[in-house]
Amino acid sequence: MWNTWYNRNVGYSRNMQEEPMVGASEAIRVLGIPRTSFYRLVDDGRIPVHEERKHRQRRPVKRFRLSEIRKALNKGEDAP
């Protein structure tokens, strides 16, 4: 019993060192971009999507990293 708890928490602390994943609503709110533009970039594949599923969820949830979104937005501004 202790080993499963320990293993779960070790993985959790290791993941906390990386940049946290956010949902679409939070990314839109933080970056201040229009919702339709955000979803167009996701559909075009310019913004990378990470699907996350917890044990009690049926469908995976789309999560994003803010640094990857900023990088995709900067690439769009550089293009003519």
JSON list of N, CA, C and O in Angstrom, two decimals, residues 24-48:
[
{"chain": "A", "resi": 24, "resn": "ALA", "atom": "N", "xyz": [-8.01, 25.26, -22.05]},
{"chain": "A", "resi": 24, "resn": "ALA", "atom": "CA", "xyz": [-8.19, 26.27, -23.10]},
{"chain": "A", "resi": 24, "resn": "ALA", "atom": "C", "xyz": [-8.69, 27.59, -22.53]},
{"chain": "A", "resi": 24, "resn": "ALA", "atom": "O", "xyz": [-8.19, 28.66, -22.89]},
{"chain": "A", "resi": 25, "resn": "SER", "atom": "N", "xyz": [-9.66, 27.54, -21.64]},
{"chain": "A", "resi": 25, "resn": "SER", "atom": "CA", "xyz": [-10.23, 28.77, -21.09]},
{"chain": "A", "resi": 25, "resn": "SER", "atom": "C", "xyz": [-9.18, 29.59, -20.34]},
{"chain": "A", "resi": 25, "resn": "SER", "atom": "O", "xyz": [-9.11, 30.81, -20.48]},
{"chain": "A", "resi": 26, "resn": "GLU", "atom": "N", "xyz": [-8.37, 28.90, -19.54]},
{"chain": "A", "resi": 26, "resn": "GLU", "atom": "CA", "xyz": [-7.35, 29.62, -18.79]},
{"chain": "A", "resi": 26, "resn": "GLU", "atom": "C", "xyz": [-6.28, 30.19, -19.72]},
{"chain": "A", "resi": 26, "resn": "GLU", "atom": "O", "xyz": [-5.81, 31.31, -19.52]},
{"chain": "A", "resi": 27, "resn": "ALA", "atom": "N", "xyz": [-5.90, 29.44, -20.75]},
{"chain": "A", "resi": 27, "resn": "ALA", "atom": "CA", "xyz": [-4.90, 29.93, -21.71]},
{"chain": "A", "resi": 27, "resn": "ALA", "atom": "C", "xyz": [-5.41, 31.17, -22.44]},
{"chain": "A", "resi": 27, "resn": "ALA", "atom": "O", "xyz": [-4.68, 32.15, -22.61]},
{"chain": "A", "resi": 28, "resn": "ILE", "atom": "N", "xyz": [-6.67, 31.15, -22.84]},
{"chain": "A", "resi": 28, "resn": "ILE", "atom": "CA", "xyz": [-7.28, 32.29, -23.53]},
{"chain": "A", "resi": 28, "resn": "ILE", "atom": "C", "xyz": [-7.32, 33.50, -22.61]},
{"chain": "A", "resi": 28, "resn": "ILE", "atom": "O", "xyz": [-7.00, 34.62, -23.01]},
{"chain": "A", "resi": 29, "resn": "ARG", "atom": "N", "xyz": [-7.67, 33.28, -21.36]},
{"chain": "A", "resi": 29, "resn": "ARG", "atom": "CA", "xyz": [-7.77, 34.37, -20.39]},
{"chain": "A", "resi": 29, "resn": "ARG", "atom": "C", "xyz": [-6.39, 34.98, -20.10]},
{"chain": "A", "resi": 29, "resn": "ARG", "atom": "O", "xyz": [-6.23, 36.20, -20.09]},
{"chain": "A", "resi": 30, "resn": "VAL", "atom": "N", "xyz": [-5.40, 34.14, -19.90]},
{"chain": "A", "resi": 30, "resn": "VAL", "atom": "CA", "xyz": [-4.05, 34.62, -19.55]},
{"chain": "A", "resi": 30, "resn": "VAL", "atom": "C", "xyz": [-3.41, 35.36, -20.71]},
{"chain": "A", "resi": 30, "resn": "VAL", "atom": "O", "xyz": [-2.81, 36.42, -20.54]},
{"chain": "A", "resi": 31, "resn": "LEU", "atom": "N", "xyz": [-3.53, 34.80, -21.92]},
{"chain": "A", "resi": 31, "resn": "LEU", "atom": "CA", "xyz": [-2.86, 35.40, -23.08]},
{"chain": "A", "resi": 31, "resn": "LEU", "atom": "C", "xyz": [-3.68, 36.50, -23.75]},
{"chain": "A", "resi": 31, "resn": "LEU", "atom": "O", "xyz": [-3.14, 37.27, -24.54]},
{"chain": "A", "resi": 32, "resn": "GLY", "atom": "N", "xyz": [-4.96, 36.58, -23.46]},
{"chain": "A", "resi": 32, "resn": "GLY", "atom": "CA", "xyz": [-5.79, 37.65, -24.01]},
{"chain": "A", "resi": 32, "resn": "GLY", "atom": "C", "xyz": [-6.02, 37.55, -25.51]},
{"chain": "A", "resi": 32, "resn": "GLY", "atom": "O", "xyz": [-6.07, 38.56, -26.19]},
{"chain": "A", "resi": 33, "resn": "ILE", "atom": "N", "xyz": [-6.13, 36.34, -26.03]},
{"chain": "A", "resi": 33, "resn": "ILE", "atom": "CA", "xyz": [-6.39, 36.16, -27.46]},
{"chain": "A", "resi": 33, "resn": "ILE", "atom": "C", "xyz": [-7.85, 35.77, -27.66]},
{"chain": "A", "resi": 33, "resn": "ILE", "atom": "O", "xyz": [-8.46, 35.20, -26.77]},
{"chain": "A", "resi": 34, "resn": "PRO", "atom": "N", "xyz": [-8.43, 36.10, -28.81]},
{"chain": "A", "resi": 34, "resn": "PRO", "atom": "CA", "xyz": [-9.83, 35.73, -29.06]},
{"chain": "A", "resi": 34, "resn": "PRO", "atom": "C", "xyz": [-10.02, 34.22, -29.08]},
{"chain": "A", "resi": 34, "resn": "PRO", "atom": "O", "xyz": [-9.16, 33.48, -29.57]},
{"chain": "A", "resi": 35, "resn": "ARG", "atom": "N", "xyz": [-11.14, 33.77, -28.56]},
{"chain": "A", "resi": 35, "resn": "ARG", "atom": "CA", "xyz": [-11.45, 32.35, -28.46]},
{"chain": "A", "resi": 35, "resn": "ARG", "atom": "C", "xyz": [-11.46, 31.67, -29.83]},
{"chain": "A", "resi": 35, "resn": "ARG", "atom": "O", "xyz": [-10.90, 30.59, -30.00]},
{"chain": "A", "resi": 36, "resn": "THR", "atom": "N", "xyz": [-12.07, 32.32, -30.83]},
{"chain": "A", "resi": 36, "resn": "THR", "atom": "CA", "xyz": [-12.14, 31.71, -32.16]},
{"chain": "A", "resi": 36, "resn": "THR", "atom": "C", "xyz": [-10.76, 31.58, -32.79]},
{"chain": "A", "resi": 36, "resn": "THR", "atom": "O", "xyz": [-10.45, 30.57, -33.41]},
{"chain": "A", "resi": 37, "resn": "SER", "atom": "N", "xyz": [-9.91, 32.57, -32.60]},
{"chain": "A", "resi": 37, "resn": "SER", "atom": "CA", "xyz": [-8.54, 32.50, -33.13]},
{"chain": "A", "resi": 37, "resn": "SER", "atom": "C", "xyz": [-7.77, 31.37, -32.47]},
{"chain": "A", "resi": 37, "resn": "SER", "atom": "O", "xyz": [-7.02, 30.65, -33.14]},
{"chain": "A", "resi": 38, "resn": "PHE", "atom": "N", "xyz": [-7.95, 31.21, -31.17]},
{"chain": "A", "resi": 38, "resn": "PHE", "atom": "CA", "xyz": [-7.27, 30.14, -30.44]},
{"chain": "A", "resi": 38, "resn": "PHE", "atom": "C", "xyz": [-7.66, 28.78, -31.00]},
{"chain": "A", "resi": 38, "resn": "PHE", "atom": "O", "xyz": [-6.80, 27.95, -31.30]},
{"chain": "A", "resi": 39, "resn": "TYR", "atom": "N", "xyz": [-8.96, 28.55, -31.15]},
{"chain": "A", "resi": 39, "resn": "TYR", "atom": "CA", "xyz": [-9.41, 27.24, -31.62]},
{"chain": "A", "resi": 39, "resn": "TYR", "atom": "C", "xyz": [-9.05, 27.00, -33.09]},
{"chain": "A", "resi": 39, "resn": "TYR", "atom": "O", "xyz": [-8.84, 25.87, -33.50]},
{"chain": "A", "resi": 40, "resn": "ARG", "atom": "N", "xyz": [-8.96, 28.05, -33.88]},
{"chain": "A", "resi": 40, "resn": "ARG", "atom": "CA", "xyz": [-8.49, 27.88, -35.26]},
{"chain": "A", "resi": 40, "resn": "ARG", "atom": "C", "xyz": [-7.03, 27.43, -35.28]},
{"chain": "A", "resi": 40, "resn": "ARG", "atom": "O", "xyz": [-6.65, 26.57, -36.08]},
{"chain": "A", "resi": 41, "resn": "LEU", "atom": "N", "xyz": [-6.21, 28.03, -34.43]},
{"chain": "A", "resi": 41, "resn": "LEU", "atom": "CA", "xyz": [-4.81, 27.62, -34.34]},
{"chain": "A", "resi": 41, "resn": "LEU", "atom": "C", "xyz": [-4.67, 26.17, -33.87]},
{"chain": "A", "resi": 41, "resn": "LEU", "atom": "O", "xyz": [-3.81, 25.43, -34.34]},
{"chain": "A", "resi": 42, "resn": "VAL", "atom": "N", "xyz": [-5.54, 25.76, -32.95]},
{"chain": "A", "resi": 42, "resn": "VAL", "atom": "CA", "xyz": [-5.52, 24.37, -32.47]},
{"chain": "A", "resi": 42, "resn": "VAL", "atom": "C", "xyz": [-5.93, 23.43, -33.59]},
{"chain": "A", "resi": 42, "resn": "VAL", "atom": "O", "xyz": [-5.29, 22.40, -33.84]},
{"chain": "A", "resi": 43, "resn": "ASP", "atom": "N", "xyz": [-7.01, 23.77, -34.32]},
{"chain": "A", "resi": 43, "resn": "ASP", "atom": "CA", "xyz": [-7.48, 22.92, -35.42]},
{"chain": "A", "resi": 43, "resn": "ASP", "atom": "C", "xyz": [-6.46, 22.82, -36.55]},
{"chain": "A", "resi": 43, "resn": "ASP", "atom": "O", "xyz": [-6.34, 21.77, -37.19]},
{"chain": "A", "resi": 44, "resn": "ASP", "atom": "N", "xyz": [-5.73, 23.91, -36.81]},
{"chain": "A", "resi": 44, "resn": "ASP", "atom": "CA", "xyz": [-4.70, 23.90, -37.85]},
{"chain": "A", "resi": 44, "resn": "ASP", "atom": "C", "xyz": [-3.45, 23.14, -37.43]},
{"chain": "A", "resi": 44, "resn": "ASP", "atom": "O", "xyz": [-2.59, 22.85, -38.26]},
{"chain": "A", "resi": 45, "resn": "GLY", "atom": "N", "xyz": [-3.32, 22.85, -36.14]},
{"chain": "A", "resi": 45, "resn": "GLY", "atom": "CA", "xyz": [-2.15, 22.12, -35.64]},
{"chain": "A", "resi": 45, "resn": "GLY", "atom": "C", "xyz": [-0.99, 23.02, -35.29]},
{"chain": "A", "resi": 45, "resn": "GLY", "atom": "O", "xyz": [0.12, 22.55, -35.06]},
{"chain": "A", "resi": 46, "resn": "ARG", "atom": "N", "xyz": [-1.20, 24.32, -35.24]},
{"chain": "A", "resi": 46, "resn": "ARG", "atom": "CA", "xyz": [-0.11, 25.25, -34.90]},
{"chain": "A", "resi": 46, "resn": "ARG", "atom": "C", "xyz": [0.17, 25.27, -33.40]},
{"chain": "A", "resi": 46, "resn": "ARG", "atom": "O", "xyz": [1.28, 25.55, -32.98]},
{"chain": "A", "resi": 47, "resn": "ILE", "atom": "N", "xyz": [-0.87, 25.02, -32.60]},
{"chain": "A", "resi": 47, "resn": "ILE", "atom": "CA", "xyz": [-0.71, 24.94, -31.15]},
{"chain": "A", "resi": 47, "resn": "ILE", "atom": "C", "xyz": [-0.75, 23.47, -30.76]},
{"chain": "A", "resi": 47, "resn": "ILE", "atom": "O", "xyz": [-1.74, 22.78, -31.04]},
{"chain": "A", "resi": 48, "resn": "PRO", "atom": "N", "xyz": [0.32, 22.94, -30.13]},
{"chain": "A", "resi": 48, "resn": "PRO", "atom": "CA", "xyz": [0.33, 21.53, -29.74]},
{"chain": "A", "resi": 48, "resn": "PRO", "atom": "C", "xyz": [-0.67, 21.24, -28.63]},
{"chain": "A", "resi": 48, "resn": "PRO", "atom": "O", "xyz": [-0.82, 22.03, -27.69]}
]
